[in-house]
Amino acid sequence: AQSVSQHNHHVILSEAASLELGCNYSYGGTVNLFWYVQYPGQHLQLLLKYFSGDPLVKGIKGFEAEFIKSKFSFNLRKPSVQWSDTAEYFCAVKGTGGFKTIFGAGTRLFVKA
Amino acid sequence: DTAVSQTPKYLVTQMGNDKSIKCEQNLGHDTMYWYKQDSKKFLKIMFSYNNKELIINETVPNRFSPKSPDKAHLNLHINSLELGDSAVYFCASSQDSKNIQYFGAGTRLSVL
């Protein structure tokens, strides 16, 4: 069965610190991969996505993620976080042959000003 | 010009009541979804419709009944509400098989 595991439930960083949020998935076939972000009091929105090609994908607001197929991972990174990055981050996976997207449990990031 | 809109935004009700949440998308998407986000922020798919046809129906109590009158609308009706139904319910839509989803603002349901 498909599953998504996010390693950290809560992360606290100071501004300008570097960020890496881990995401591992379990699925036997080809996948589409996503990171969504939910800012406080707002709805989820797409941060970045991977469908095929270059495994290093860049998203909005300076975020990037790297797909490592051999590790079934899609970790999210940002070199220097800002206070406005405080949010909940969700990794999501969808098998290319199916309809269902599976979301991870989310990582709550708090950035101290 | 909100892309995916849900109403109401907040819903407070007593146990045993029946309530509905409405969702509309103006993106021209073919597929719509209902998710439940519990107090721990865990997001779980409940239902999905593609062109008014049910394509995903997760293990959800049959007190929950989705209805899609057309592909731009997906409503969620809940009968005999229970305390455990308290959560934020998100509607979403997507167009293609790659499934980039666009979410509504959520409906915070509180069952007292």
mmCIF file of C-alpha atoms in Angstrom:
data_model
loop_
_atom_site.group_PDB
_atom_site.id
_atom_site.type_symbol
_atom_site.label_atom_id
_atom_site.label_comp_id
_atom_site.label_asym_id
_atom_site.label_seq_id
_atom_site.Cartn_x
_atom_site.Cartn_y
_atom_site.Cartn_z
ATOM 1 C CA ALA A 1 0.000 0.000 0.000
ATOM 2 C CA GLN A 2 1.076 3.561 -0.613
ATOM 3 C CA SER A 3 2.368 5.499 2.362
ATOM 4 C CA VAL A 4 4.231 8.719 3.019
ATOM 5 C CA SER A 5 6.448 9.318 6.012
ATOM 6 C CA GLN A 6 7.628 12.728 7.123
ATOM 7 C CA HIS A 7 10.457 12.463 9.578
ATOM 8 C CA ASN A 8 9.930 15.537 11.683
ATOM 9 C CA HIS A 9 6.618 16.606 13.156
ATOM 10 C CA HIS A 10 7.910 19.880 14.574
ATOM 11 C CA VAL A 11 10.912 21.942 13.535
ATOM 12 C CA ILE A 12 12.009 25.199 15.119
ATOM 13 C CA LEU A 13 14.633 27.322 13.383
ATOM 14 C CA SER A 14 16.008 30.808 13.632
ATOM 15 C CA GLU A 15 15.831 33.119 10.633
ATOM 16 C CA ALA A 16 18.601 32.543 8.087
ATOM 17 C CA ALA A 17 19.076 28.935 9.189
ATOM 18 C CA SER A 18 19.002 26.242 6.525
ATOM 19 C CA LEU A 19 16.048 23.902 6.295
ATOM 20 C CA GLU A 20 15.704 20.299 5.248
ATOM 21 C CA LEU A 21 12.469 18.403 5.760
ATOM 22 C CA GLY A 22 12.552 14.682 5.124
ATOM 23 C CA CYS A 23 9.959 12.741 3.155
ATOM 24 C CA ASN A 24 10.023 9.069 2.279
ATOM 25 C CA TYR A 25 7.353 7.173 0.435
ATOM 26 C CA SER A 26 6.383 3.610 -0.193
ATOM 27 C CA TYR A 27 5.048 2.752 -3.631
ATOM 28 C CA GLY A 28 5.928 0.116 -6.175
ATOM 29 C CA GLY A 29 5.589 2.098 -9.379
ATOM 30 C CA THR A 30 6.171 5.468 -10.987
ATOM 31 C CA VAL A 31 5.107 8.390 -8.866
ATOM 32 C CA ASN A 32 4.306 12.057 -8.977
ATOM 33 C CA LEU A 33 5.621 13.888 -5.907
ATOM 34 C CA PHE A 34 4.452 17.095 -4.271
ATOM 35 C CA TRP A 35 5.115 19.428 -1.411
ATOM 36 C CA TYR A 36 2.202 21.521 -0.226
ATOM 37 C CA VAL A 37 2.340 24.317 2.327
ATOM 38 C CA GLN A 38 -0.357 25.527 4.696
ATOM 39 C CA TYR A 39 0.312 28.945 6.205
ATOM 40 C CA PRO A 40 -1.441 29.717 9.493
ATOM 41 C CA GLY A 41 -5.161 30.099 8.914
ATOM 42 C CA GLN A 42 -4.893 29.448 5.185
ATOM 43 C CA HIS A 43 -5.605 26.629 2.796
ATOM 44 C CA LEU A 44 -3.038 24.238 1.366
ATOM 45 C CA GLN A 45 -1.217 25.398 -1.703
ATOM 46 C CA LEU A 46 1.316 23.775 -3.961
ATOM 47 C CA LEU A 47 4.943 24.553 -3.144
ATOM 48 C CA LEU A 48 6.590 22.397 -5.785
ATOM 49 C CA LYS A 49 6.172 19.185 -7.735
ATOM 50 C CA TYR A 50 8.122 16.459 -9.469
ATOM 51 C CA PHE A 51 6.757 14.521 -12.424
ATOM 52 C CA SER A 52 9.830 13.497 -14.416
ATOM 53 C CA GLY A 53 13.185 14.751 -15.648
ATOM 54 C CA ASP A 54 15.657 16.657 -13.484
ATOM 55 C CA PRO A 55 15.314 15.215 -9.972
ATOM 56 C CA LEU A 56 16.109 18.596 -8.435
ATOM 57 C CA VAL A 57 13.013 20.747 -8.661
ATOM 58 C CA LYS A 58 12.584 24.343 -7.683
ATOM 59 C CA GLY A 59 9.415 25.815 -6.289
ATOM 60 C CA ILE A 60 8.128 29.105 -5.030
ATOM 61 C CA LYS A 61 9.793 31.248 -2.366
ATOM 62 C CA GLY A 62 13.235 29.720 -2.782
ATOM 63 C CA PHE A 63 12.266 26.167 -1.906
ATOM 64 C CA GLU A 64 13.667 23.164 -3.731
ATOM 65 C CA ALA A 65 13.326 19.418 -3.413
ATOM 66 C CA GLU A 66 15.364 16.494 -4.604
ATOM 67 C CA PHE A 67 13.915 13.206 -5.752
ATOM 68 C CA ILE A 68 16.226 10.297 -4.979
ATOM 69 C CA LYS A 69 14.603 7.276 -6.532
ATOM 70 C CA SER A 70 16.896 4.733 -4.896
ATOM 71 C CA LYS A 71 15.989 6.071 -1.470
ATOM 72 C CA PHE A 72 12.300 6.677 -2.200
ATOM 73 C CA SER A 73 12.842 10.170 -0.869
ATOM 74 C CA PHE A 74 11.749 13.669 -1.795
ATOM 75 C CA ASN A 75 13.301 16.003 0.753
ATOM 76 C CA LEU A 76 12.460 19.682 0.871
ATOM 77 C CA ARG A 77 15.211 22.266 1.320
ATOM 78 C CA LYS A 78 15.687 25.990 1.665
ATOM 79 C CA PRO A 79 19.108 27.559 2.239
ATOM 80 C CA SER A 80 17.902 30.413 4.430
ATOM 81 C CA VAL A 81 14.472 30.471 6.056
ATOM 82 C CA GLN A 82 12.456 33.557 6.884
ATOM 83 C CA TRP A 83 9.919 34.203 9.598
ATOM 84 C CA SER A 84 7.220 34.126 6.908
ATOM 85 C CA ASP A 85 8.057 30.466 6.187
ATOM 86 C CA THR A 86 6.342 29.490 9.433
ATOM 87 C CA ALA A 87 3.749 26.983 8.237
ATOM 88 C CA GLU A 88 2.793 23.329 8.007
ATOM 89 C CA TYR A 89 4.478 21.429 5.185
ATOM 90 C CA PHE A 90 2.959 18.332 3.625
ATOM 91 C CA CYS A 91 4.664 15.854 1.371
ATOM 92 C CA ALA A 92 2.345 13.979 -1.006
ATOM 93 C CA VAL A 93 2.654 11.100 -3.441
ATOM 94 C CA LYS A 94 0.471 9.884 -6.260
ATOM 95 C CA GLY A 95 1.038 6.793 -8.355
ATOM 96 C CA THR A 96 0.931 7.751 -12.016
ATOM 97 C CA GLY A 97 -1.652 5.069 -12.728
ATOM 98 C CA GLY A 98 -4.111 5.962 -9.987
ATOM 99 C CA PHE A 99 -6.352 8.719 -8.733
ATOM 100 C CA LYS A 100 -5.454 8.937 -5.084
ATOM 101 C CA THR A 101 -2.867 11.281 -3.601
ATOM 102 C CA ILE A 102 -1.499 10.230 -0.237
ATOM 103 C CA PHE A 103 -0.390 12.964 2.132
ATOM 104 C CA GLY A 104 2.183 12.703 4.875
ATOM 105 C CA ALA A 105 1.319 13.691 8.418
ATOM 106 C CA GLY A 106 2.863 17.128 7.960
ATOM 107 C CA THR A 107 5.799 18.971 9.516
ATOM 108 C CA ARG A 108 5.097 22.099 11.481
ATOM 109 C CA LEU A 109 7.885 24.641 10.962
ATOM 110 C CA PHE A 110 8.268 27.587 13.286
ATOM 111 C CA VAL A 111 10.836 30.220 12.362
ATOM 112 C CA LYS A 112 11.939 32.547 15.133
ATOM 113 C CA ALA A 113 12.490 36.144 14.109
ATOM 114 C CA ASP B 1 -12.827 35.105 -8.068
ATOM 115 C CA THR B 2 -11.884 32.402 -5.561
ATOM 116 C CA ALA B 3 -10.912 29.228 -7.401
ATOM 117 C CA VAL B 4 -12.261 26.691 -4.904
ATOM 118 C CA SER B 5 -14.807 28.018 -2.463
ATOM 119 C CA GLN B 6 -16.390 26.242 0.485
ATOM 120 C CA THR B 7 -19.299 27.253 2.630
ATOM 121 C CA PRO B 8 -19.646 27.651 5.479
ATOM 122 C CA LYS B 9 -16.210 28.491 6.833
ATOM 123 C CA TYR B 10 -17.235 27.597 10.375
ATOM 124 C CA LEU B 11 -19.933 25.215 11.486
ATOM 125 C CA VAL B 12 -20.841 24.617 15.118
ATOM 126 C CA THR B 13 -23.579 22.117 15.817
ATOM 127 C CA GLN B 14 -24.939 19.640 18.313
ATOM 128 C CA MET B 15 -24.427 15.888 18.259
ATOM 129 C CA GLY B 16 -27.082 14.076 16.273
ATOM 130 C CA ASN B 17 -27.745 16.917 13.854
ATOM 131 C CA ASP B 18 -27.480 16.686 10.071
ATOM 132 C CA LYS B 19 -25.385 19.248 8.233
ATOM 133 C CA SER B 20 -24.059 19.978 4.752
ATOM 134 C CA ILE B 21 -20.908 21.612 3.462
ATOM 135 C CA LYS B 22 -20.841 22.985 -0.053
ATOM 136 C CA CYS B 23 -17.935 23.263 -2.461
ATOM 137 C CA GLU B 24 -17.685 24.940 -5.821
ATOM 138 C CA GLN B 25 -14.749 25.340 -8.184
ATOM 139 C CA ASN B 26 -14.537 27.728 -11.108
ATOM 140 C CA LEU B 27 -11.356 26.291 -12.584
ATOM 141 C CA GLY B 28 -13.086 24.001 -15.052
ATOM 142 C CA HIS B 29 -11.559 20.968 -13.376
ATOM 143 C CA ASP B 30 -12.978 17.500 -13.845
ATOM 144 C CA THR B 31 -12.063 16.035 -10.484
ATOM 145 C CA MET B 32 -13.033 17.130 -6.981
ATOM 146 C CA TYR B 33 -12.137 15.802 -3.540
ATOM 147 C CA TRP B 34 -13.093 15.937 0.102
ATOM 148 C CA TYR B 35 -10.400 15.644 2.749
ATOM 149 C CA LYS B 36 -10.643 15.530 6.526
ATOM 150 C CA GLN B 37 -7.887 17.180 8.569
ATOM 151 C CA ASP B 38 -7.950 16.130 12.196
ATOM 152 C CA SER B 39 -6.623 17.977 15.229
ATOM 153 C CA LYS B 40 -3.123 16.639 14.572
ATOM 154 C CA LYS B 41 -3.219 18.142 11.073
ATOM 155 C CA PHE B 42 -3.268 14.714 9.429
ATOM 156 C CA LEU B 43 -4.932 15.074 6.014
ATOM 157 C CA LYS B 44 -6.967 12.112 4.842
ATOM 158 C CA ILE B 45 -8.850 11.629 1.578
ATOM 159 C CA MET B 46 -12.526 10.835 1.975
ATOM 160 C CA PHE B 47 -14.079 10.990 -1.478
ATOM 161 C CA SER B 48 -13.286 11.955 -5.016
ATOM 162 C CA TYR B 49 -15.529 12.558 -8.002
ATOM 163 C CA ASN B 50 -14.494 12.726 -11.628
ATOM 164 C CA ASN B 51 -17.087 14.249 -13.927
ATOM 165 C CA LYS B 52 -19.825 13.580 -11.359
ATOM 166 C CA GLU B 53 -18.774 9.964 -10.962
ATOM 167 C CA LEU B 54 -17.475 8.629 -7.640
ATOM 168 C CA ILE B 55 -13.919 7.326 -8.103
ATOM 169 C CA ILE B 56 -12.527 7.295 -4.571
ATOM 170 C CA ASN B 57 -14.528 6.232 -1.563
ATOM 171 C CA GLU B 58 -12.314 5.627 1.424
ATOM 172 C CA THR B 59 -13.369 3.885 4.579
ATOM 173 C CA VAL B 60 -15.737 6.570 5.776
ATOM 174 C CA PRO B 61 -18.899 6.026 7.851
ATOM 175 C CA ASN B 62 -21.964 5.932 5.654
ATOM 176 C CA ARG B 63 -23.265 8.907 7.615
ATOM 177 C CA PHE B 64 -21.118 10.871 5.160
ATOM 178 C CA SER B 65 -22.631 11.203 1.708
ATOM 179 C CA PRO B 66 -21.075 13.225 -1.086
ATOM 180 C CA LYS B 67 -23.186 14.615 -3.879
ATOM 181 C CA SER B 68 -21.986 16.070 -7.142
ATOM 182 C CA PRO B 69 -24.805 17.763 -9.088
ATOM 183 C CA ASP B 70 -22.313 18.832 -11.763
ATOM 184 C CA LYS B 71 -18.567 18.729 -12.171
ATOM 185 C CA ALA B 72 -18.137 22.187 -10.630
ATOM 186 C CA HIS B 73 -19.814 21.242 -7.360
ATOM 187 C CA LEU B 74 -19.177 18.610 -4.730
ATOM 188 C CA ASN B 75 -21.211 18.819 -1.565
ATOM 189 C CA LEU B 76 -20.782 16.792 1.598
ATOM 190 C CA HIS B 77 -23.749 15.847 3.733
ATOM 191 C CA ILE B 78 -23.233 14.421 7.200
ATOM 192 C CA ASN B 79 -26.018 12.694 9.124
ATOM 193 C CA SER B 80 -26.210 12.137 12.870
ATOM 194 C CA LEU B 81 -23.088 14.108 13.676
ATOM 195 C CA GLU B 82 -20.746 12.708 16.316
ATOM 196 C CA LEU B 83 -18.061 14.326 18.454
ATOM 197 C CA GLY B 84 -15.361 12.586 16.416
ATOM 198 C CA ASP B 85 -16.535 14.342 13.274
ATOM 199 C CA SER B 86 -15.050 17.585 14.592
ATOM 200 C CA ALA B 87 -12.285 18.507 12.163
ATOM 201 C CA VAL B 88 -11.452 20.804 9.289
ATOM 202 C CA TYR B 89 -12.883 19.562 5.994
ATOM 203 C CA PHE B 90 -11.114 20.607 2.825
ATOM 204 C CA CYS B 91 -12.463 20.514 -0.674
ATOM 205 C CA ALA B 92 -10.013 20.355 -3.575
ATOM 206 C CA SER B 93 -10.058 20.029 -7.332
ATOM 207 C CA SER B 94 -7.633 18.962 -10.031
ATOM 208 C CA GLN B 95 -7.655 18.830 -13.791
ATOM 209 C CA ASP B 96 -5.293 16.268 -15.129
ATOM 210 C CA SER B 97 -3.924 12.911 -14.203
ATOM 211 C CA LYS B 98 -0.873 14.511 -12.623
ATOM 212 C CA ASN B 99 -3.211 15.704 -9.974
ATOM 213 C CA ILE B 100 -2.000 19.107 -8.883
ATOM 214 C CA GLN B 101 -4.702 19.929 -6.407
ATOM 215 C CA TYR B 102 -6.213 23.294 -5.605
ATOM 216 C CA PHE B 103 -7.694 23.518 -2.140
ATOM 217 C CA GLY B 104 -10.510 25.491 -0.647
ATOM 218 C CA ALA B 105 -10.091 27.452 2.567
ATOM 219 C CA GLY B 106 -11.589 24.680 4.666
ATOM 220 C CA THR B 107 -14.674 24.297 6.830
ATOM 221 C CA ARG B 108 -14.029 24.006 10.543
ATOM 222 C CA LEU B 109 -16.708 21.733 11.961
ATOM 223 C CA SER B 110 -17.193 21.619 15.717
ATOM 224 C CA VAL B 111 -19.639 19.087 17.118
ATOM 225 C CA LEU B 112 -20.704 19.800 20.694
#
